[in-house]
Each structure stands twice: as C-alpha cells, then as structure tokens.
Coordinates of C-alpha atoms in Angstrom, one line a residue:
M28 CA 0.0 0.0 0.0
S29 CA 1.8 3.2 -1.2
N30 CA 1.3 6.7 0.1
V31 CA 1.0 9.9 -1.8
L32 CA 4.7 10.8 -1.6
S33 CA 5.4 7.9 -4.0
L34 CA 3.5 9.6 -6.8
S35 CA 4.8 11.7 -9.6
A36 CA 3.5 15.2 -9.9
K37 CA 1.2 14.2 -12.7
K38 CA -0.2 11.2 -10.8
A39 CA -0.5 13.3 -7.6
K40 CA -2.6 15.8 -9.6
T41 CA -4.9 13.1 -10.8
F42 CA -5.1 11.7 -7.2
F43 CA -6.2 15.0 -5.6
L44 CA -8.6 15.8 -8.4
K45 CA -10.5 12.6 -7.8
E46 CA -14.1 13.1 -6.6
E47 CA -13.3 11.0 -3.5
S48 CA -10.3 13.2 -2.6
Y49 CA -12.4 16.4 -3.0
F50 CA -14.8 15.3 -0.2
N51 CA -13.9 12.2 1.8
S52 CA -17.1 11.8 3.8
D53 CA -20.1 9.7 2.7
L54 CA -22.7 11.3 0.4
P55 CA -25.4 9.6 -1.6
P56 CA -24.1 8.5 -5.0
Y57 CA -26.1 11.0 -7.1
F58 CA -23.9 13.8 -5.8
Q59 CA -21.1 14.0 -8.3
F60 CA -18.3 16.7 -8.3
G61 CA -15.8 15.0 -10.6
E62 CA -17.1 16.6 -13.8
L63 CA -17.0 20.1 -12.3
L64 CA -13.5 19.6 -11.0
Q65 CA -12.2 18.4 -14.4
S66 CA -14.0 21.2 -16.2
I67 CA -12.4 23.9 -13.9
S68 CA -9.0 22.2 -14.3
K69 CA -9.2 22.5 -18.1
K70 CA -10.3 26.1 -17.8
I71 CA -7.6 27.2 -15.4
K72 CA -4.8 25.2 -17.2
D73 CA -1.5 27.0 -16.5
K74 CA -3.1 30.3 -15.4
K75 CA -3.4 31.7 -11.9
L76 CA -6.8 31.7 -10.2
S77 CA -6.4 35.5 -9.7
D78 CA -6.6 35.9 -13.5
F79 CA -10.3 35.0 -13.1
Y80 CA -11.2 37.3 -10.2
D81 CA -13.9 40.0 -10.5
S82 CA -12.1 43.3 -10.7
G83 CA -14.2 44.9 -7.9
I84 CA -14.4 42.0 -5.3
K85 CA -11.6 40.3 -3.5
P86 CA -12.3 36.7 -2.3
K87 CA -10.8 37.4 1.2
H88 CA -13.6 39.9 1.6
S89 CA -16.3 37.5 0.6
E90 CA -18.1 35.3 3.1
D91 CA -19.3 31.7 2.6
I92 CA -16.9 30.9 -0.3
N93 CA -16.7 27.3 0.9
Y94 CA -19.8 25.3 1.7
K95 CA -20.0 24.2 5.3
L96 CA -21.7 20.9 6.1
I97 CA -21.9 21.0 9.9
T98 CA -22.0 17.5 11.4
N99 CA -23.0 16.6 14.9
K100 CA -20.3 14.5 16.7
D101 CA -22.2 13.3 19.7
G102 CA -25.9 14.0 19.3
K103 CA -25.5 17.1 21.6
Y104 CA -23.3 20.1 21.3
A105 CA -20.1 18.9 19.8
W106 CA -20.0 19.9 16.1
R107 CA -17.5 19.4 13.3
P108 CA -17.6 21.7 10.3
L109 CA -16.8 19.7 7.1
Q110 CA -16.3 21.8 4.1
L111 CA -16.9 21.5 0.4
I112 CA -14.1 23.8 -0.7
H113 CA -15.1 26.2 -3.5
P114 CA -14.1 24.0 -6.5
A115 CA -12.2 26.9 -8.2
F116 CA -10.0 27.3 -5.1
Y117 CA -9.7 23.5 -4.7
V118 CA -8.5 23.0 -8.3
S119 CA -6.2 26.0 -8.1
L120 CA -4.5 24.6 -5.0
V121 CA -4.1 21.2 -6.6
H122 CA -2.6 22.8 -9.7
E123 CA -0.1 24.8 -7.6
I124 CA 0.9 22.0 -5.3
T125 CA 1.4 19.5 -8.2
K126 CA 3.5 21.7 -10.5
K127 CA 6.5 19.6 -11.1
N128 CA 9.0 21.8 -9.3
N129 CA 6.6 22.4 -6.3
W130 CA 5.7 18.8 -6.0
E131 CA 9.3 17.5 -6.1
Y132 CA 10.2 20.1 -3.5
I133 CA 7.3 19.1 -1.2
V134 CA 8.1 15.4 -1.5
K135 CA 11.7 16.0 -0.8
K136 CA 11.0 18.3 2.2
L137 CA 8.4 16.0 3.8
G138 CA 10.8 13.1 3.3
E139 CA 13.5 15.0 5.2
L140 CA 11.1 15.9 8.0
I141 CA 10.0 12.3 8.4
K142 CA 13.6 11.1 8.3
N143 CA 14.6 13.7 10.9
S144 CA 11.8 12.7 13.2
K145 CA 13.7 9.9 14.9
N146 CA 11.6 7.5 17.0
I147 CA 8.4 9.2 15.7
K148 CA 6.4 7.3 13.1
C149 CA 3.9 9.2 10.9
A150 CA 1.1 6.8 10.0
S151 CA -1.3 9.2 8.4
L152 CA 0.0 10.3 5.0
P153 CA -2.8 9.8 2.5
V154 CA -2.6 6.3 0.9
L155 CA -3.8 4.8 -2.4
S156 CA -6.1 1.9 -2.5
G157 CA -5.0 -1.1 -4.5
R158 CA -7.5 -3.6 -3.1
Y159 CA -10.6 -1.7 -2.0
K160 CA -12.9 0.4 -4.1
K161 CA -12.1 3.6 -2.1
D162 CA -8.9 5.2 -0.8
K163 CA -10.7 5.8 2.5
A164 CA -11.0 2.1 3.0
A165 CA -7.3 1.7 2.4
Q166 CA -6.6 4.4 5.0
I167 CA -8.6 2.5 7.6
I168 CA -6.7 -0.7 6.8
H169 CA -3.4 1.2 7.0
W170 CA -4.4 2.5 10.4
L171 CA -5.0 -1.0 11.7
G172 CA -1.6 -2.1 10.5
E173 CA 0.5 0.9 11.3
V174 CA -1.2 2.0 14.6
E175 CA -3.1 -0.8 16.3
R176 CA -0.9 -3.8 15.5
Q177 CA 2.4 -1.9 16.0
S178 CA 1.0 -0.6 19.3
I179 CA 0.4 -4.1 20.5
C180 CA 3.8 -5.2 19.4
N181 CA 5.3 -2.3 21.4
S182 CA 4.1 -3.9 24.6
L183 CA 7.2 -6.2 24.3
K184 CA 9.6 -3.2 24.4
Y185 CA 7.9 -0.6 26.6
E186 CA 6.2 -0.5 29.9
Y187 CA 3.8 2.5 29.5
L188 CA 1.6 4.1 26.9
Y189 CA 0.6 7.7 26.9
E190 CA -2.2 8.8 24.6
T191 CA -3.1 12.3 23.7
D192 CA -4.5 14.4 20.9
I193 CA -4.8 18.0 19.7
V194 CA -8.0 20.0 20.4
D195 CA -9.8 20.9 17.1
C196 CA -6.6 20.4 15.2
Y197 CA -7.7 21.5 11.7
G198 CA -9.7 24.4 13.1
S199 CA -6.6 25.6 15.0
I200 CA -3.7 25.4 12.6
Y201 CA -2.1 28.7 12.0
T202 CA -2.0 28.9 8.2
H203 CA 1.3 30.8 8.1
S204 CA 2.9 27.7 9.7
I205 CA 2.3 25.8 6.4
A206 CA 5.1 27.9 4.9
W207 CA 7.2 27.5 8.1
A208 CA 7.0 23.8 7.7
L209 CA 8.1 23.8 4.0
H210 CA 10.6 26.7 4.0
G211 CA 11.4 27.8 7.5
K212 CA 10.1 30.8 9.4
N213 CA 12.6 33.4 8.1
S214 CA 12.4 32.5 4.4
S215 CA 8.6 32.3 4.4
K216 CA 8.3 35.7 6.2
K217 CA 10.6 37.4 3.7
D218 CA 8.8 35.8 0.7
R219 CA 5.3 36.8 2.2
G220 CA 6.4 40.4 2.1
K221 CA 7.2 40.2 -1.6
D222 CA 5.2 38.2 -4.2
R223 CA 4.6 34.9 -2.4
A224 CA 6.6 32.8 -4.8
L225 CA 7.2 30.0 -2.3
I226 CA 4.6 27.2 -2.5
G227 CA 4.1 27.3 1.2
N228 CA 3.0 30.9 1.1
I229 CA 0.8 30.2 -2.0
I230 CA -1.0 27.6 -0.1
D231 CA -1.3 29.9 3.0
K232 CA -2.7 32.7 0.8
Q233 CA -5.3 30.6 -0.9
I234 CA -6.6 29.1 2.3
E235 CA -6.7 32.6 3.8
D236 CA -8.6 33.9 0.7
M237 CA -11.2 31.2 0.9
S238 CA -11.7 31.7 4.6
Y239 CA -12.8 35.3 4.8
G240 CA -9.2 36.4 5.5
Q241 CA -8.8 34.2 8.6
T242 CA -5.4 32.8 9.3
N243 CA -6.4 30.3 11.9
G244 CA -7.8 27.0 10.7
I245 CA -7.9 25.0 7.5
P246 CA -11.0 23.4 6.0
Q247 CA -11.7 19.8 7.0
G248 CA -13.2 17.2 4.7
S249 CA -10.8 16.6 1.8
T250 CA -7.7 14.5 1.2
L251 CA -5.9 17.6 0.0
M252 CA -6.4 19.3 3.4
D253 CA -5.4 16.1 5.2
F254 CA -2.1 16.3 3.2
I255 CA -1.6 20.0 4.0
A256 CA -2.2 19.3 7.7
E257 CA 0.5 16.6 7.5
M258 CA 3.0 19.2 6.3
V259 CA 2.6 21.1 9.6
L260 CA 2.3 18.0 11.8
C261 CA 5.4 16.4 10.2
Y262 CA 7.3 19.6 10.9
T263 CA 6.2 19.6 14.6
D264 CA 7.3 15.9 14.7
S265 CA 10.8 17.0 13.6
L266 CA 10.9 19.8 16.2
L267 CA 9.8 17.4 18.9
S268 CA 12.4 14.9 17.9
E269 CA 15.1 17.6 18.1
K270 CA 13.9 18.4 21.6
L271 CA 14.2 14.8 22.6
K272 CA 17.6 14.1 21.0
N273 CA 19.2 13.1 24.3
Y274 CA 16.7 10.2 24.5
T275 CA 17.2 6.9 22.7
K276 CA 14.8 4.5 21.0
K277 CA 14.9 2.4 24.2
D278 CA 13.5 5.4 26.0
Y279 CA 10.6 6.2 23.8
Q280 CA 8.7 5.7 20.5
I281 CA 5.8 7.7 19.2
I282 CA 3.2 6.7 16.6
R283 CA 1.2 9.7 15.3
Y284 CA -2.0 9.3 13.2
R285 CA -3.0 12.8 12.2
D286 CA -3.6 14.6 15.6
D287 CA -3.6 11.5 17.7
Y288 CA -0.4 10.5 19.5
R289 CA 0.6 7.2 21.1
I290 CA 3.8 7.6 23.2
F291 CA 5.5 4.5 24.4
V292 CA 8.0 4.8 27.2
N293 CA 9.7 2.8 29.9
N294 CA 9.8 5.6 32.4
P295 CA 6.6 7.7 33.2
Q296 CA 8.8 10.8 33.7
T297 CA 9.9 10.5 30.1
G298 CA 6.3 10.4 29.0
E299 CA 5.4 13.5 31.0
Q300 CA 8.4 15.3 29.6
I301 CA 7.4 14.4 26.0
I302 CA 3.8 15.6 26.6
K303 CA 5.2 18.9 28.0
E304 CA 7.6 19.4 25.0
L305 CA 4.8 18.6 22.5
A306 CA 2.4 21.1 24.2
E307 CA 5.0 23.9 24.0
I308 CA 5.9 23.2 20.4
I309 CA 2.4 23.1 19.0
H310 CA 1.3 26.2 20.9
D311 CA 3.3 28.3 18.4
F312 CA 1.2 26.7 15.6
G313 CA -2.1 27.7 17.2
M314 CA -2.8 24.2 18.6
R315 CA -3.0 22.8 22.1
I316 CA -3.1 19.4 23.8
N317 CA -6.5 18.0 24.8
P318 CA -6.1 17.4 28.6
Q319 CA -9.4 15.3 28.7
K320 CA -8.0 12.8 26.3
T321 CA -4.5 12.6 27.7
K322 CA -4.0 9.4 29.7
I323 CA -1.4 6.8 30.7
T324 CA -1.7 3.0 30.9
D325 CA 0.7 0.2 31.8
H326 CA -1.6 -2.4 30.0
I327 CA -0.2 -1.6 26.5
A328 CA -1.4 -4.8 24.7
H329 CA -4.9 -4.4 26.2
D330 CA -5.3 -0.6 25.7
S331 CA -3.8 -0.5 22.2
I332 CA -7.1 -1.6 21.0
K333 CA -9.9 0.9 21.0
K334 CA -12.2 0.4 24.0
D335 CA -15.4 0.0 22.1
K336 CA -13.8 -2.6 19.8
L337 CA -12.3 -4.5 22.8
Y338 CA -15.6 -4.5 24.7
W339 CA -17.4 -6.1 21.8
M340 CA -14.6 -8.6 21.2
V341 CA -15.1 -9.7 24.8
N342 CA -18.8 -9.3 25.3
G343 CA -20.4 -9.6 21.9
I344 CA -22.7 -12.7 21.7
D345 CA -24.2 -14.0 18.5
T346 CA -27.9 -14.3 18.3
D347 CA -30.3 -14.9 15.4
N348 CA -33.0 -12.6 16.8
L349 CA -32.9 -9.3 14.9
Q350 CA -34.3 -7.3 17.8
N351 CA -31.8 -8.7 20.2
K352 CA -28.9 -8.0 17.8
L353 CA -29.9 -4.4 17.5
Y354 CA -30.3 -4.1 21.3
K355 CA -26.8 -5.4 21.8
I356 CA -25.5 -2.9 19.3
S357 CA -27.6 -0.1 20.9
F358 CA -26.1 -1.0 24.3
L359 CA -22.6 -0.7 22.9
A360 CA -23.5 2.7 21.3
Q361 CA -24.7 4.0 24.6
K362 CA -21.6 2.9 26.4
F363 CA -19.2 4.3 23.7
P364 CA -20.9 7.3 21.9
N365 CA -20.1 7.7 18.2
S366 CA -18.1 4.5 18.2
G367 CA -16.5 3.3 15.0
T368 CA -17.2 -0.3 16.1
V369 CA -20.9 0.4 16.2
A370 CA -20.8 1.6 12.6
K371 CA -18.9 -1.5 11.6
L372 CA -21.4 -3.8 13.4
L373 CA -24.3 -2.1 11.8
K374 CA -22.7 -2.8 8.4
I375 CA -22.5 -6.5 9.3
F376 CA -26.1 -6.4 10.5
Y377 CA -27.1 -4.8 7.2
T378 CA -25.2 -7.5 5.2
E379 CA -27.0 -10.2 7.1
T380 CA -30.5 -8.7 6.7
I381 CA -30.4 -7.3 3.2
K382 CA -32.0 -10.6 1.8
V383 CA -34.5 -10.9 4.7
K384 CA -38.1 -11.0 3.6
K385 CA -41.0 -9.4 5.5
E386 CA -42.4 -12.8 6.5
D387 CA -39.0 -13.7 8.0
I388 CA -39.2 -11.0 10.6
K389 CA -40.8 -12.2 13.8
T390 CA -41.0 -8.9 15.7
D391 CA -42.7 -5.6 15.2
I392 CA -40.8 -3.8 12.4
T393 CA -41.6 -0.4 14.1
V394 CA -39.6 -1.6 17.1
L395 CA -36.6 -2.3 14.9
I396 CA -36.9 1.1 13.3
S397 CA -37.2 2.8 16.7
I398 CA -34.0 1.1 18.0
L399 CA -32.1 2.1 14.8
V400 CA -33.2 5.7 15.1
D401 CA -32.2 5.8 18.8
I402 CA -28.7 4.5 17.8
A403 CA -28.3 7.1 15.1
Y404 CA -29.6 9.9 17.3
K405 CA -26.5 9.9 19.5
N406 CA -24.1 8.3 17.1
P407 CA -23.7 10.5 14.0
R408 CA -21.0 8.3 12.6
T409 CA -23.7 5.7 11.8
Y410 CA -26.0 8.0 9.8
S411 CA -25.4 6.5 6.4
I412 CA -25.6 2.8 7.4
V413 CA -28.6 3.4 9.7
S414 CA -30.3 5.1 6.8
A415 CA -29.6 2.0 4.7
I416 CA -31.1 -0.4 7.2
L417 CA -34.1 2.0 7.8
S418 CA -34.8 2.0 4.0
K419 CA -35.0 -1.8 4.1
F420 CA -37.4 -2.0 7.1
I421 CA -39.5 1.0 6.1
D422 CA -40.0 -0.6 2.7
F423 CA -41.9 -3.4 4.5
L424 CA -44.5 -1.0 6.0
P425 CA -47.9 -0.3 4.3
K426 CA -48.0 3.1 2.6
R427 CA -50.0 5.0 5.2
K428 CA -47.9 3.7 8.1
K429 CA -44.7 4.3 6.0
E430 CA -45.5 8.0 5.7
K431 CA -46.4 8.4 9.4
V432 CA -43.1 6.7 10.5
L433 CA -41.1 8.8 8.1
K434 CA -42.5 12.1 9.5
R435 CA -41.8 10.9 13.0
I436 CA -38.2 10.1 12.1
L437 CA -37.7 13.5 10.5
N438 CA -39.3 15.3 13.5
K439 CA -37.0 13.4 15.8
F440 CA -33.8 14.5 14.0
N441 CA -35.1 18.1 13.6
K442 CA -34.7 18.4 17.3
I443 CA -30.9 18.1 17.0
P444 CA -28.9 21.0 15.4
N445 CA -26.5 20.4 12.6
T446 CA -27.7 17.0 11.2
G447 CA -27.0 17.8 7.6
I448 CA -25.4 14.5 6.8
M449 CA -28.4 12.6 8.2
Q450 CA -30.8 14.8 6.2
L451 CA -28.9 13.9 3.0
W452 CA -29.1 10.1 3.7
L453 CA -32.8 10.3 4.8
Q454 CA -33.6 12.2 1.6
R455 CA -31.8 9.4 -0.4
F456 CA -34.5 6.9 0.3
T457 CA -37.5 9.1 1.3
I458 CA -37.4 10.9 -2.1
K459 CA -38.4 7.5 -3.6
I460 CA -41.3 7.3 -1.2
D461 CA -42.6 10.8 -0.8
N462 CA -40.7 13.5 -2.7
S463 CA -42.8 16.3 -1.1
L464 CA -40.8 16.0 2.1
R465 CA -38.5 19.0 2.6
Y466 CA -35.1 19.4 4.2
S467 CA -33.3 22.5 5.5
E468 CA -29.8 21.4 4.3
N469 CA -28.9 23.3 1.1
L470 CA -27.4 20.2 -0.6
C471 CA -30.8 18.5 0.0
K472 CA -32.5 21.5 -1.7
K473 CA -30.1 21.2 -4.6
V474 CA -31.5 17.7 -5.3
T475 CA -35.0 19.1 -6.1
D476 CA -34.1 22.6 -7.2
P477 CA -31.0 22.9 -9.5
S478 CA -31.0 26.7 -9.1
V479 CA -29.9 26.5 -5.4
Q480 CA -26.4 27.9 -5.0
I481 CA -23.8 25.9 -3.0
W482 CA -20.8 28.3 -3.1
N483 CA -20.4 32.0 -3.1
S484 CA -18.8 32.8 -6.5
D485 CA -19.4 36.5 -6.6
W486 CA -15.6 37.2 -6.5
L487 CA -15.2 35.4 -9.9
E488 CA -15.6 37.1 -13.2
N489 CA -19.1 36.8 -14.6
K490 CA -18.6 34.0 -17.1
F491 CA -16.7 31.7 -14.7
K492 CA -19.2 32.4 -12.0
K493 CA -22.1 31.4 -14.2
E494 CA -20.4 28.2 -15.2
I495 CA -20.0 27.2 -11.5
N496 CA -23.5 28.3 -10.5
N497 CA -25.1 26.4 -13.4
C498 CA -23.0 23.2 -12.9
V499 CA -24.9 20.0 -12.5
L500 CA -24.0 18.5 -9.1
V501 CA -26.9 16.0 -8.9
N502 CA -26.9 13.3 -11.5
N503 CA -30.6 12.7 -12.2
E504 CA -29.9 9.6 -14.3
E505 CA -28.1 8.1 -11.3
L506 CA -30.9 9.2 -9.0
E507 CA -33.6 7.6 -11.3
K508 CA -31.7 4.3 -11.3
L509 CA -31.7 4.0 -7.5
G510 CA -34.5 2.1 -5.7
A511 CA -36.1 2.9 -2.4
I512 CA -33.7 0.6 -0.5
I513 CA -30.2 1.9 -0.1
T514 CA -27.8 -0.7 -1.4
K515 CA -24.7 -2.0 0.3
E516 CA -22.5 -0.6 -2.4
E517 CA -23.7 2.9 -1.5
V518 CA -22.6 2.8 2.1
D519 CA -19.8 0.2 2.4
L520 CA -16.2 1.2 1.6
F521 CA -15.0 -2.4 1.7
N522 CA -15.5 -5.5 -0.4
K523 CA -15.4 -7.6 2.8
V524 CA -16.4 -7.0 6.4
E525 CA -13.6 -8.8 8.1
Y526 CA -11.8 -5.5 8.9
I527 CA -13.5 -5.2 12.3

C-alpha cells in the first residue's frame, strides 16, 4: 500500500482531483463533483486563479466561499464543520501543489522531515487503494496495520503508553505555519512580504482567501487538506524529535496518526516530559493538547485496541434474533458514543439482513426502526448505514404507516442541530417514497431545485461564476436508477467485512 509521496507530480494531480479526494465523507451516489473539478481544471490550465477574479471584489472579503456541512459529533453540542471547498480554489490549490518543481520540493521536504523525526512514526499520510474500491477504506486498513498492530507489538519493548491528541486540530492550525514547515520561518516571512513565490505561502494565501481572511484553521473534509495538515504535523514531529535528541529508541517511541499521539516509554517521567515538550511546540502553531484525552496506561497490549472494539470482542454474543442483535449494538452505542465499532457492526447487520423478507421478521418492524433511530440519534458516525437499514425495514410497511413513520423520524432529527449528513441520507430513500418531504440542508434542496447555489462565487468574473453556478451536481440519471432501498455498495467502503 503506497502513500501519496510515492506519486509523480502528474499522478498526484490526478489523485487529488478525484471526486473522493475532494470530499472524503459519505454522500449519496447521485452527488457528483468530478465533472465540475475536471472542467475547472481545463479552464484554469496554467493560469493563476487570480486571473479570473472579478475586478471589484476580493475573495478574502467574501463570506461563505466554501460550503460548510456541519456534522454533529455526539448528538448534543459537539460539532465538526466539514467543508466542500469552493471548486475553483480547490482545483487551483491542486494545480499549484502539483506543479513539477513544487511537488518535487514538497516530496523531498516531507521526506526529510519524516527522516529527521527519529523515533516518531507518521502513520497518516494519504494512501492509495489497490484492493478496495475507495482510498478511504485503504486508509482504515493502513491505520489497523500501522497504529493498532504496531502498538500491541510495542508492549514487548515498553512499559507505559501515553495517549493524547490536539483539540480541534484542523480548526486551530495557524495557516502561516504551512510555509514555516516547508521553507522555515525566516524564508517564508521574507517571501510573504514580496510576491509569495514560495509554494508554502501560495497555499497559505489561498486558504486565507477562501476563509474570509482568517489565518487560523484549515478546511476539513478533503484528502488535500489532510495532506496539507500533514505538512505542519510532520514539521512539529521534527521539532519534537530535536527536543528529545538526548533520549534513545529504548527510552521512547511515538506513533502519530494525524492529531492522535501514542507515546511508548519505559519511564513515566519520560512520558510526562514528551507531553510537555509537545504542548510547548504546537502552541506556536495555534494548537493545544487535549487534557481530557491525555492518559497513561501500563496495559499496552490491552489498551492499544480501542475500548469500544475490545468491549465487543469480549462481550459480543451471537444471536439470530434481529431485535436482540440491535439491542446489543444499541447498548454498545450508549456505552461508547459515536463509536467506529458500532458503525462496523451495523454494516455487518445490514449485510445479514439485506436478503431478509418481510415474513422472516418475527418482531414488530416499528420496534426495529425505533431502535435504529435511537442508535443514530446519538451516534452521527452511523448516519449512512442506519439510513440504509431503515430504508430496508420501512419498505416493508404499508403506505399510510410508512408516511407516518417517516414524518416521526424527520421530526426526531429536527430536534438536533446540525444534522445535515443525516438529512442527506434520509432524503436518499424518502425521495423515492414521498418527494414532497422538505429538508433544510442546502445540498438536499439542490436535489429538487438545481438553481440552489452551494458556493459564493461573486468574487469570480461573470462567465466563470455562471459556469459554476449552473453546474450539475446532482446526476438525475443516477438518482432515477436507484431504488427505495439503499444498497450495500452505496454505504460500504469495503469488499469484505472482516476488517472489524
């Protein structure tokens, strides 16, 4: 499994312009951005995006350039803003980063940072899928191999494991630090005062322009931004390694996956010192350690596995009763809110029930629906797969009851703020049942009204703006082909389910 640094500039450009790289969260399959990205790529060619600006409006003075899809993380008040970056800015950034000289410089620089980060393993560079249908699936498999398995193996060499992460990492990154990472503080500051010829400053400027002039935070939701975040985090790794140069590999080893750190030590004092040094380093980058998620354990082999997954491995009991299965998953969901294991178990449940017929179900279907809604209500990670299972069970209901249950489900989720992802997946199957149902999320409105605008393009010259505003984001032919039941292919990243 290769990572993005193994690619040539040309292949890297193709990789980042893929629809999946543009937005790496799950959306119904009729949303298609690939054609728009390719069209803009051909239009821009070797020009600068600024060549297409409206003469009277600067993008940095324009609000809502990117489309924010706010997702609820816990069914309460923890929210994560995912962003569909304005496609013109996205393509422009890809073009700039993958210019031959720029790309070769970035690959070389990141290679040096990683090499200089002794005893610190970066496990989160974007990877390419060779086996699964999506790169996101390959990334998960990579995590299992590089983080979980290696962590367990480290129990043979170390006595203690410290775990910590960065609070709101993407939302906190100081954008000027991207140039620091690639060119050093002094060089990037001098260049910023001139014409921003350095690629780090070009990235910084474009992110600033798309973010209403803000210099804190980068958009979350694309593989491109994951890669840009890695530029900064690999740089902080190298600074941390320099601070710890008097320690040896026998003293510590760190595995970092994005903003999550696993620190293996033989002496707790070493672990405390590493946490302290890390906190001081990232402070200059606008980031801070999450004290609520910083912990120590001396049961490395046990605690290297996520607690929700371990709990199910120990306590999960097979049963043929659909209601009992859902209750068991529901119990796990309550014990470990927004758990990845819950989402995986629901995918297995869906695989097992997709061929079930109405007469095979020995319990009240409304009870099964109610349990599923309760799981999704406080576990936003399950929205797409719960919607798929709901579409199966709701299809069994008579028409009048079907409409009544759908309205109750919608009313239930309307009580939670920022459930745009759930609205999108509910619309996916309800539009086949009752297309009069209305949703507040703008992407949902786009499905039934092509004139709805997703991005603010007023800062672009008129012809370019019209091309983007009139683009087709919803493939109606794809929508027409879909049935009322969401298929496994729409929600499952993997060809197999053994990855749990």
